[in-house]
Tab-separated table of C-alpha atoms and ligand atoms in Angstrom:
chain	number	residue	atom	x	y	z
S	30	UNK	CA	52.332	68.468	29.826
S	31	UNK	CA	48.393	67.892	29.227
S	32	UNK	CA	47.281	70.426	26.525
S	33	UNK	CA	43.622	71.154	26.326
S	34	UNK	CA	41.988	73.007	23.849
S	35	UNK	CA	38.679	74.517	25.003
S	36	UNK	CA	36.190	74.432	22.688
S	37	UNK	CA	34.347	77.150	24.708
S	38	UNK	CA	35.291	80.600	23.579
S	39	UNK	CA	36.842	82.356	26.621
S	40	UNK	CA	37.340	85.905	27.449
S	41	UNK	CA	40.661	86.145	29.182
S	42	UNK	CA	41.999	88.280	31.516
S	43	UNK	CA	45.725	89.546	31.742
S	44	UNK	CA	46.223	88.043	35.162
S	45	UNK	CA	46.046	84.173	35.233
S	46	UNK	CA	44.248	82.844	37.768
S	47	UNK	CA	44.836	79.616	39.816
S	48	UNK	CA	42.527	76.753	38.132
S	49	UNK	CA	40.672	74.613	40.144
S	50	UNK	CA	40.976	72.020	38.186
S	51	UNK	CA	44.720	70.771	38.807
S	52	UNK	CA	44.957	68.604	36.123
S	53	UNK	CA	44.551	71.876	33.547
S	54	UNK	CA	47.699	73.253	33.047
S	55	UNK	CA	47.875	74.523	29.833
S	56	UNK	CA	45.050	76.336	28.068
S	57	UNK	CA	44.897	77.348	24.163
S	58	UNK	CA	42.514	80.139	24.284
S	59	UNK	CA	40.951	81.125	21.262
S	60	UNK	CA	40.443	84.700	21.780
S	61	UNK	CA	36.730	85.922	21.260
S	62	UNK	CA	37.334	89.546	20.568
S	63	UNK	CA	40.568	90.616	18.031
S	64	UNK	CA	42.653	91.178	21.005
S	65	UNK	CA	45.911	92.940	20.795
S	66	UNK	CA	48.732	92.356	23.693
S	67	UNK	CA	52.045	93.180	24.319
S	68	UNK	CA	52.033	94.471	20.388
S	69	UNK	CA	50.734	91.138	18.936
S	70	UNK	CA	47.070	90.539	17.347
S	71	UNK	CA	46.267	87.312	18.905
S	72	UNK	CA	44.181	86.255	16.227
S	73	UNK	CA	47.049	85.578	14.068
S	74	UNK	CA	48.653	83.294	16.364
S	75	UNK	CA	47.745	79.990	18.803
S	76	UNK	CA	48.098	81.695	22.194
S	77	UNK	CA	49.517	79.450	25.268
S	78	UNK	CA	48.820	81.741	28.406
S	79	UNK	CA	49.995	80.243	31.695
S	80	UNK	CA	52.332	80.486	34.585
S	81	UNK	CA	55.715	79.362	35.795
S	82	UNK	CA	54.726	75.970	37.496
S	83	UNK	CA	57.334	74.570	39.937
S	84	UNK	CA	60.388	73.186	38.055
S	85	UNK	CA	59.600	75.228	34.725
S	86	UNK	CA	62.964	76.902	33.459
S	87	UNK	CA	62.681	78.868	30.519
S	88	UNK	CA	64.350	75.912	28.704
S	89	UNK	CA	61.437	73.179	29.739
S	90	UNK	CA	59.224	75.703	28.329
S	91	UNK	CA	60.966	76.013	24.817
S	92	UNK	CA	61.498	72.414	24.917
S	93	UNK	CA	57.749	71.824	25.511
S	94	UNK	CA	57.826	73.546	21.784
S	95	UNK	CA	60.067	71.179	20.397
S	96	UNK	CA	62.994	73.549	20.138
S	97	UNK	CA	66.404	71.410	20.383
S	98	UNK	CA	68.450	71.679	23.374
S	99	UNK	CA	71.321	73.205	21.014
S	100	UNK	CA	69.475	75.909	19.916
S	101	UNK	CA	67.513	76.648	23.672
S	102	UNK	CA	71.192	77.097	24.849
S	103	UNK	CA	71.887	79.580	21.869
S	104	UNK	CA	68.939	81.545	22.416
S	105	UNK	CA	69.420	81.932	26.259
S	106	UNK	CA	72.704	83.061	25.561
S	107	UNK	CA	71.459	85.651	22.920
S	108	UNK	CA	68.891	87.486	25.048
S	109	UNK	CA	70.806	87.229	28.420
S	110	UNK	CA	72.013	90.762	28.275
S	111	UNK	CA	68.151	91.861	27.943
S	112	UNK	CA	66.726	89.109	29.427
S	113	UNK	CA	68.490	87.142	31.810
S	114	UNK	CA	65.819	83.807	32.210
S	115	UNK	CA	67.307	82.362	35.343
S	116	UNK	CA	65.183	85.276	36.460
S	117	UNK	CA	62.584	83.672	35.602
S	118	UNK	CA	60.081	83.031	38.733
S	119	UNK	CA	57.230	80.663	39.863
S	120	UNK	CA	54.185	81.726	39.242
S	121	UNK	CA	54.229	84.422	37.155
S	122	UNK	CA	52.681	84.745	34.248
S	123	UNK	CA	54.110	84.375	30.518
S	124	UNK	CA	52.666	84.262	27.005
S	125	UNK	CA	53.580	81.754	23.952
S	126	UNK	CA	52.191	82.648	20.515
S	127	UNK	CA	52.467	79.814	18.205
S	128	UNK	CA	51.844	80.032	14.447
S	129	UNK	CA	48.419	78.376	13.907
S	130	UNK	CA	49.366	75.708	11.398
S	131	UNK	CA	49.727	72.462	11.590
S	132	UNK	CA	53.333	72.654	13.133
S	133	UNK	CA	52.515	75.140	15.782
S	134	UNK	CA	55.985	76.845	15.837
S	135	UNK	CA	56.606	79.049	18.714
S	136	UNK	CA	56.460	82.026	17.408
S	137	UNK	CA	57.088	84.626	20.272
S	138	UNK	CA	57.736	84.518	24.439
S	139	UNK	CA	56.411	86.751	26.577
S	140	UNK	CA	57.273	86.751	29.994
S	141	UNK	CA	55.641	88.943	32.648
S	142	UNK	CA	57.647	89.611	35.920
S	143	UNK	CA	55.104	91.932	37.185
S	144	UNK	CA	52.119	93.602	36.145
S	145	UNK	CA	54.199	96.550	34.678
S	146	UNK	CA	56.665	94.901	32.575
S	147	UNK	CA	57.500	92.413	30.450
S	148	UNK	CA	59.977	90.712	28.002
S	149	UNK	CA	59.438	89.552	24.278
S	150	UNK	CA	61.936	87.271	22.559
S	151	UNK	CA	60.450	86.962	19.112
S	152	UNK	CA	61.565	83.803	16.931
S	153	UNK	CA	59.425	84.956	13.944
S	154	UNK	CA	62.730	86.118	12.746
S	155	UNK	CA	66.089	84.188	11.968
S	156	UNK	CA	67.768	86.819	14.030
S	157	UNK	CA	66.119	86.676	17.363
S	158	UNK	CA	64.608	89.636	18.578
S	159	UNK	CA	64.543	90.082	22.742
S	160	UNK	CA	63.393	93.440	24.334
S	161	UNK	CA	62.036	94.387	27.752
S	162	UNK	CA	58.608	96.943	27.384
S	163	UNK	CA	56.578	98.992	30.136
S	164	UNK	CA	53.092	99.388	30.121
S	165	UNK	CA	52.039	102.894	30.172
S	166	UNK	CA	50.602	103.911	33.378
S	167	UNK	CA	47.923	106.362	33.959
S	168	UNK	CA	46.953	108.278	37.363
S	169	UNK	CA	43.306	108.932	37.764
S	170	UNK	CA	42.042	111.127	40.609
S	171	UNK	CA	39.019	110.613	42.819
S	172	UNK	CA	37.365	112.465	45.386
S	173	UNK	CA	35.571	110.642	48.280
S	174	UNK	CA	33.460	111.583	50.952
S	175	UNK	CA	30.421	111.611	53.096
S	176	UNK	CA	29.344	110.153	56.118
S	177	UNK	CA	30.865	107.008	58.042
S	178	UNK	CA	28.676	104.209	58.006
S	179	UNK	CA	31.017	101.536	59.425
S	180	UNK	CA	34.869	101.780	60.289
S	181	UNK	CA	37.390	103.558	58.209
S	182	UNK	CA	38.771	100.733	56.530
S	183	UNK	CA	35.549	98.988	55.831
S	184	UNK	CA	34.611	102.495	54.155
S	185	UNK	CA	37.335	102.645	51.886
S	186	UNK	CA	37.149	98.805	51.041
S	187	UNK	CA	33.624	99.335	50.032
S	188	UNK	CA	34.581	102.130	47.736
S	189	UNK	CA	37.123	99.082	46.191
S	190	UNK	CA	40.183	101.313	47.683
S	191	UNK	CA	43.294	99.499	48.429
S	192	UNK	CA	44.494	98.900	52.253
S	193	UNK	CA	47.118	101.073	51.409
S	194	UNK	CA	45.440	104.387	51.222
S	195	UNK	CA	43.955	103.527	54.801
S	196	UNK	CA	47.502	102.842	56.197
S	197	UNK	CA	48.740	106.127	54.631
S	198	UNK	CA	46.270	108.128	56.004
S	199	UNK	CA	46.461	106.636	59.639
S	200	UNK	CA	50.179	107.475	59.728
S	201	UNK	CA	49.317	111.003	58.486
S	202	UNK	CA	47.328	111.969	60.966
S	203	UNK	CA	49.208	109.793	63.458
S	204	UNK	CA	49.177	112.057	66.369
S	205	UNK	CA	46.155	113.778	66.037
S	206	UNK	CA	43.263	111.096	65.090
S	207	UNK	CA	42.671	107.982	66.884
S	208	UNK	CA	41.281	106.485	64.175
S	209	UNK	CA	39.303	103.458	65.932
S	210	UNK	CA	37.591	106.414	67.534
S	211	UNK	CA	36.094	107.919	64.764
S	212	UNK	CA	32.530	107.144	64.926
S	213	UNK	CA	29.279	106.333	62.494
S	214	UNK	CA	28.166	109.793	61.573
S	215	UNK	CA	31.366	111.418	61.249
S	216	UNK	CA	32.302	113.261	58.124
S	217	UNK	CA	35.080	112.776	55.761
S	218	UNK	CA	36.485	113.661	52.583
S	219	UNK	CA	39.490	112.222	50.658
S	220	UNK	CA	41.475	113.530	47.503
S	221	UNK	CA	43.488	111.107	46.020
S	222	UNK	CA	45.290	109.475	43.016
S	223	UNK	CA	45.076	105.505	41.834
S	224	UNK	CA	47.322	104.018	38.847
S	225	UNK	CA	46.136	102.005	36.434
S	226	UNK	CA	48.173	100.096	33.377
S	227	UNK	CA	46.738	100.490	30.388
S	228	UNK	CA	44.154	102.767	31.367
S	229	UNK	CA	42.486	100.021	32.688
S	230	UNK	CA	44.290	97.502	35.119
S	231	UNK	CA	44.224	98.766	38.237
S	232	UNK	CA	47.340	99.140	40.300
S	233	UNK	CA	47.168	100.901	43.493
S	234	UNK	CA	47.231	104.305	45.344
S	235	UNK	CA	49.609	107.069	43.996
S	236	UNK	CA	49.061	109.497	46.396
S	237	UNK	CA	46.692	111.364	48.726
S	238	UNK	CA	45.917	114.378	47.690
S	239	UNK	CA	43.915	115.891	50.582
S	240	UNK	CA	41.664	115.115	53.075
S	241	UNK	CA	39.642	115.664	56.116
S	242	UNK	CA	37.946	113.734	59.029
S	243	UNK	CA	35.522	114.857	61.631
S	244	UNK	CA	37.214	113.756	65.080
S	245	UNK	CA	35.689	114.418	68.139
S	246	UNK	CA	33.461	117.498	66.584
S	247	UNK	CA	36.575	118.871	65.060
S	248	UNK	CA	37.262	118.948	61.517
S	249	UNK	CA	41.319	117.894	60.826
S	250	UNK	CA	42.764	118.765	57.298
S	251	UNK	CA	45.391	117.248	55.797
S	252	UNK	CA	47.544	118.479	52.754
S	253	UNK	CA	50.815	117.791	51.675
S	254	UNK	CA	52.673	120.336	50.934
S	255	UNK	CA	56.533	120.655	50.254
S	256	UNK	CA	58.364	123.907	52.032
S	257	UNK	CA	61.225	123.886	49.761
S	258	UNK	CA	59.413	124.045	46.246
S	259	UNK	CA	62.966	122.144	44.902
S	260	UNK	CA	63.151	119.397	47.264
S	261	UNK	CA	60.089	116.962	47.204
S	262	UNK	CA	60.381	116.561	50.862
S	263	UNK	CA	56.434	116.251	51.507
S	264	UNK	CA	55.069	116.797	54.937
S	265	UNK	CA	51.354	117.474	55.704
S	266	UNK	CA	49.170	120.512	57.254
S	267	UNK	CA	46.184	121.239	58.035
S	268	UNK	CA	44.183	124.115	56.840
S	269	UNK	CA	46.544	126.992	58.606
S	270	UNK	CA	49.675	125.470	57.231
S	271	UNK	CA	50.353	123.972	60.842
S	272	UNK	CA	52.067	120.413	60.648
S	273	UNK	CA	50.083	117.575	61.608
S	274	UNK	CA	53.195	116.170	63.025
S	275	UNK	CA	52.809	117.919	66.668
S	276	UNK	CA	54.743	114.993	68.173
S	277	UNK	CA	55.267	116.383	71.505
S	278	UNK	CA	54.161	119.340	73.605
S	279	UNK	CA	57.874	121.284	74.660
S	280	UNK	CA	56.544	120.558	78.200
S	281	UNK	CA	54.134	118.866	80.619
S	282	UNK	CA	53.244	122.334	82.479
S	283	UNK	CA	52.248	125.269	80.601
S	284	UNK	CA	53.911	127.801	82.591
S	285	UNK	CA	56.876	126.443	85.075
S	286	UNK	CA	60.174	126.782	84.971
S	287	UNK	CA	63.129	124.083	84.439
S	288	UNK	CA	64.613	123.497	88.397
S	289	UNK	CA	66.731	120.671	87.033
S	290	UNK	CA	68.081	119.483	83.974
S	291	UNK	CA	68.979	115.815	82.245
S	292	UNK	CA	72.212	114.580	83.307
S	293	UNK	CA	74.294	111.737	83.839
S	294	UNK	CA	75.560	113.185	86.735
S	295	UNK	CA	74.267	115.312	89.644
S	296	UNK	CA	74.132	115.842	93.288
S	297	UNK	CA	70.823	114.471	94.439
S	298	UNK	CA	69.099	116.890	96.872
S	299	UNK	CA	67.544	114.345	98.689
S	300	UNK	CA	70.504	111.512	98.817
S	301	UNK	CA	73.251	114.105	99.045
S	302	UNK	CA	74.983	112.057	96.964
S	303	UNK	CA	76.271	111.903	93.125
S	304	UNK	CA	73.600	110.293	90.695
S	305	UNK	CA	72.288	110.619	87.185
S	306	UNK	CA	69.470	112.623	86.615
S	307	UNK	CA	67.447	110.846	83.670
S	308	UNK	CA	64.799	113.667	83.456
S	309	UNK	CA	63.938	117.303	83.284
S	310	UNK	CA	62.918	118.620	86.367
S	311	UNK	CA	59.694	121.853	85.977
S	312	UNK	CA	59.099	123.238	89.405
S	313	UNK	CA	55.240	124.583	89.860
S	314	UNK	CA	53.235	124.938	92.569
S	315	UNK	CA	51.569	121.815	93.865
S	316	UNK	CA	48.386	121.349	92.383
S	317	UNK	CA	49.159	122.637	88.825
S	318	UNK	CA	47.925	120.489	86.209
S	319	UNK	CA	50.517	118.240	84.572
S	320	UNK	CA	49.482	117.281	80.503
S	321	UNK	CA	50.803	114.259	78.265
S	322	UNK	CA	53.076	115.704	75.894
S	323	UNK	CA	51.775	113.267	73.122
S	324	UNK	CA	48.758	111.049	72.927
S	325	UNK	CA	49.016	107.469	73.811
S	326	UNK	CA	48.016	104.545	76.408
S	327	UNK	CA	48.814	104.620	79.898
S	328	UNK	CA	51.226	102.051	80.556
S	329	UNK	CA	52.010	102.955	84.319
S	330	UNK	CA	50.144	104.427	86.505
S	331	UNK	CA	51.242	104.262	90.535
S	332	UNK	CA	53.917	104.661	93.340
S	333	UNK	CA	57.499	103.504	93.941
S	334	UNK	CA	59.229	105.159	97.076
S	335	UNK	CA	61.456	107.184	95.007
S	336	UNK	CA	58.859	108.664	91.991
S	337	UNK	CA	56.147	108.742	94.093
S	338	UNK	CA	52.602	108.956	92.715
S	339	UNK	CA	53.684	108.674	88.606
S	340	UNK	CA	52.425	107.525	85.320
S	341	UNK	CA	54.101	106.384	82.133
S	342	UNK	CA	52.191	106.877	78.878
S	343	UNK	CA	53.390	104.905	76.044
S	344	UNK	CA	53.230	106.817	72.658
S	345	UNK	CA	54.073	104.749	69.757
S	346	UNK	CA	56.794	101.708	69.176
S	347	UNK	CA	59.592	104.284	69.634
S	348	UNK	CA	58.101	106.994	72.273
S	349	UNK	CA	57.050	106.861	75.990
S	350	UNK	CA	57.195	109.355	78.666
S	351	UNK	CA	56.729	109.477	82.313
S	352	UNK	CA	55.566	112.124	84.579
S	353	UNK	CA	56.836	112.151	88.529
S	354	UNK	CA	56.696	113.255	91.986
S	355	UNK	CA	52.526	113.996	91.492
S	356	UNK	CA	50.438	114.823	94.217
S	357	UNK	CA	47.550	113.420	92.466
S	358	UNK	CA	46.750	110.978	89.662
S	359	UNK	CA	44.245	111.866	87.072
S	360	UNK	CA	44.296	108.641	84.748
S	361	UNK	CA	44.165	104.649	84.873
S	362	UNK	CA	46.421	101.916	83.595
S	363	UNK	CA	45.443	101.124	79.996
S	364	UNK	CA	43.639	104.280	79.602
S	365	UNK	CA	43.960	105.928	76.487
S	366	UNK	CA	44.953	109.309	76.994
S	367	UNK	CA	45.652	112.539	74.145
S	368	UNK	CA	48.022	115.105	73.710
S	369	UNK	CA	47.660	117.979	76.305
S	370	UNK	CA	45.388	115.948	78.516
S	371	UNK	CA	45.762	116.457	82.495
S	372	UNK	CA	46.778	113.134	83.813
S	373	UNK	CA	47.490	114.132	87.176
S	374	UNK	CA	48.886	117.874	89.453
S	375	UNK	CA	52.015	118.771	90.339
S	376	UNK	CA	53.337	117.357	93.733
S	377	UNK	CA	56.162	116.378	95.826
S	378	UNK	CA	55.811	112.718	96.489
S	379	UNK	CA	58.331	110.630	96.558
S	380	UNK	CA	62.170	111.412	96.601
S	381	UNK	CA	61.419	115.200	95.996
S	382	UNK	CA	62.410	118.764	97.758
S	383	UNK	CA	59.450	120.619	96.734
S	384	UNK	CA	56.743	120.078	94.163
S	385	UNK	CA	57.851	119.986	90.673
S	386	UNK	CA	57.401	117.206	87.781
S	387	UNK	CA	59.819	115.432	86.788
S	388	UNK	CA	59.671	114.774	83.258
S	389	UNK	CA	61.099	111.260	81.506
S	390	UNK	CA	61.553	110.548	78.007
S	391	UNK	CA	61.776	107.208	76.542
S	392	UNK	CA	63.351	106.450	72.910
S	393	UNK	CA	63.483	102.763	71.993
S	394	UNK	CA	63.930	102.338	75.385
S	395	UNK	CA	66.433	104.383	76.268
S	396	UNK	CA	66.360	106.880	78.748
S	397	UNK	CA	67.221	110.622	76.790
S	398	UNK	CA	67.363	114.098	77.423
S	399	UNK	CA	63.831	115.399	75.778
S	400	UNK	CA	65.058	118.958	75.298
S	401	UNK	CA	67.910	117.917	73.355
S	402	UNK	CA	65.867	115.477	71.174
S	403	UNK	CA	65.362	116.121	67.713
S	404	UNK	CA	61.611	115.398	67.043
S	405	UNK	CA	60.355	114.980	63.502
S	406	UNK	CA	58.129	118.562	63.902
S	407	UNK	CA	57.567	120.273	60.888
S	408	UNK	CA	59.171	123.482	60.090
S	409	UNK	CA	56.756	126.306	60.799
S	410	UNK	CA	55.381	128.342	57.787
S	411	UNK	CA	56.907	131.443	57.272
S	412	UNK	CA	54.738	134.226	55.023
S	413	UNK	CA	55.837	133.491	51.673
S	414	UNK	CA	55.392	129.838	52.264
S	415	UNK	CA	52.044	130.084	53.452
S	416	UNK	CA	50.957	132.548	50.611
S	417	UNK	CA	52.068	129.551	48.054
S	418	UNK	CA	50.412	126.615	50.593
S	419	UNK	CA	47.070	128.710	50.663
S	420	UNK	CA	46.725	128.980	47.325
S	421	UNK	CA	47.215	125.701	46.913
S	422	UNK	CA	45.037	124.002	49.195
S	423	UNK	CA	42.014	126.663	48.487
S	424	UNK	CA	40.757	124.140	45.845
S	425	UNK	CA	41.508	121.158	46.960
S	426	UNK	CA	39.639	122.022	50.192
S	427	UNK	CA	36.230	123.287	48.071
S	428	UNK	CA	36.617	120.017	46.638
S	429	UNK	CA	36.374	118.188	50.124
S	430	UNK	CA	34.013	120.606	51.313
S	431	UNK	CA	31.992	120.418	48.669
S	432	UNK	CA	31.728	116.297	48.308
S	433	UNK	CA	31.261	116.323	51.573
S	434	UNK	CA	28.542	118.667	52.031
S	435	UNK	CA	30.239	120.685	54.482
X	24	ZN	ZN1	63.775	114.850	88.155
């Protein structure tokens, strides 16, 4: 392969990048500064940085040094319990230190299978010395927070945050915070922890910390917090220690009474005959307001002969539910609805004795019983709990406040 030595002095950087010259493959970099890496001061050696090309094998490489077939096989054998190289993977980077005489000897291998780790197999020796090192990370905290001048994500990218944090903190607040509603001029704060490798290469989010967001006038906290202090079972609260996972309301109708339970097998009132009953049946008096459970997008919204006037509401992936019998819809196909929202009052449409909602839950699917589903709710606080979670978030919540100006 085409060596070429640059007679410019270059700076490099850990990560190599993709060259666009092709025909560069190889570079001998002549370190500007007295850089040491992965233990070694590179000013003592001729440095080869460069990655796994297609077809490289850890023997090409050592063959590229002039090392003898005979030997490459001992050596391979020698380091395979530390260092198995048919692991060895394109594109990634690795490191050859050659002595800088005449000879250029290889002198150590260094091969990096991610950012964190890496293997030496050191020649310098005549017993070959092979060991696997991590770089030590540290966790650096920032706080964020202002005003939104463009979207979420755009926000965070601007502050150089990875995607990641953005994705974490849309799942947190899943159900309450539809996050392509927030809006310029809304107020938010974030607490959270980044890694870096060797104090200086960054590498990623760690964790958030705490947070809020201005939604629709309301300010929504977030905190994690674990209930059992010896499991690390994390879920997240807001400022009263309520979870932030309120997946469903227990019912459509705030105050009605169950006329009719889920079964797979009942006598229909109406058809006087034997029939599943895929739903939960709340009797109220017609015109009583009947809610979404959960947030979501209407996904039905209409009349069949036997559920009269309904609508569906689609929740996530997993969750949809549907709401029957109504004397009156409230909402529109495709409308985006939230939890405890009236989409439509309580009727008697359809295949019905009286006016009641019928109530239909959708998981994957599947048609279940919604009172005997176990939702992912968080456990409520009890008073010693929410002692310890106060005290806890009291800080962290100045701290948003206070970047935030609130
Ligand atoms: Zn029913």
């Amino acid at each position: 392969m085409k060596q070429i030595l640059l007679a410019i002095i270059v700076l490099f950087s850990l990560i190599s990048c993709n060259k666009s010259d092709e025909i560069i493959e190889k570079e001998i970099i002549k370190p500007a500064v007295k850089k040491i890496e992965f233990g070694f001061k590179y000013s003592d050696f001729n440095v080869i940085q460069d990655t796994i090309k297609k077809g490289d094998t850890f023997g090409t490489l050592l063959e590229e040094q002039n090392i003898g077939e005979r030997e490459i096989y001992d050596i391979v054998a020698k380091v395979k319990d530390t260092f198995d190289v048919r692991t060895i993977r394109i594109n990634k980077p690795f490191t050859m230190l050659r002595s800088k005489n005449k000879k250029n000897d290889l002198q150590v291998f260094i091969y990096q299978p991610d950012a964190l780790n890496y293997y030496v197999v050191d020649f310098r020796d005549t017993a070959i010395v092979v060991y696997k090192k991590t770089k030590p990370i540290t966790i650096k905290r920032r706080t964020i927070g202002g005003v939104l001048k463009e979207s979420l994500s755009e926000t965070l990218g601007n502050a150089k945050i990875e995607g990641a944090l953005a994705s974490k903190i849309s799942k947190i607040y899943a159900y309450s915070i539809d996050f392509m509603k927030l809006k310029k001029g809304d107020r938010f704060a974030i607490t959270f922890t980044e890694r870096f490798i060797n104090d200086s290469v960054y590498d990623g989010v760690e964790e958030l910390e705490a947070s809020f967001f201005e939604y629709k006038g309301k300010i929504i906290y977030a905190f994690p917090f674990a209930q059992n202090p010896d499991s690390d079972k994390i879920e997240y609260y807001d400022e009263d220690g309520k979870t932030l996972k309120n997946f469903f309301l227990k019912s459509p109708i705030k105050f009605s009474r169950i006329s009719s339970r889920f079964s797979t097998s009942r006598f229909h009132p109406v058809q006087h005959r034997w029939k599943a009953h895929k739903g939960t049946d709340y009797a109220a008096p017609r015109g009583t307001p009947i809610t979404t459970t959960a947030g979501g997008v209407v996904e039905q919204s209409g009349f069949t002969a036997g559920n009269g006037n309904f609508v569906k509401v689609k929740h996530n992936g997993t969750y949809s539910t549907q709401y029957l019998h109504m004397s009156k819809i409230l909402v529109r196909r495709g409308q985006r609805v939230s939890q405890g929202q009236v989409i439509g009052l309580v009727g008697s449409t359809g295949l019905a004795t009286g006016p009641h909602v019928c109530y239909r839950f959708w998981k994957n699917g599947k048609q279940v019983d919604a009172l005997r589903l176990k939702l992912p709710s968080g456990e409520p606080m009890s008073g010693r709990n929410k002692d310890r979670y106060i005290k806890t978030i009291t800080p962290l919540k100045f701290e948003l406040d206070s970047v935030a100006n609130l």
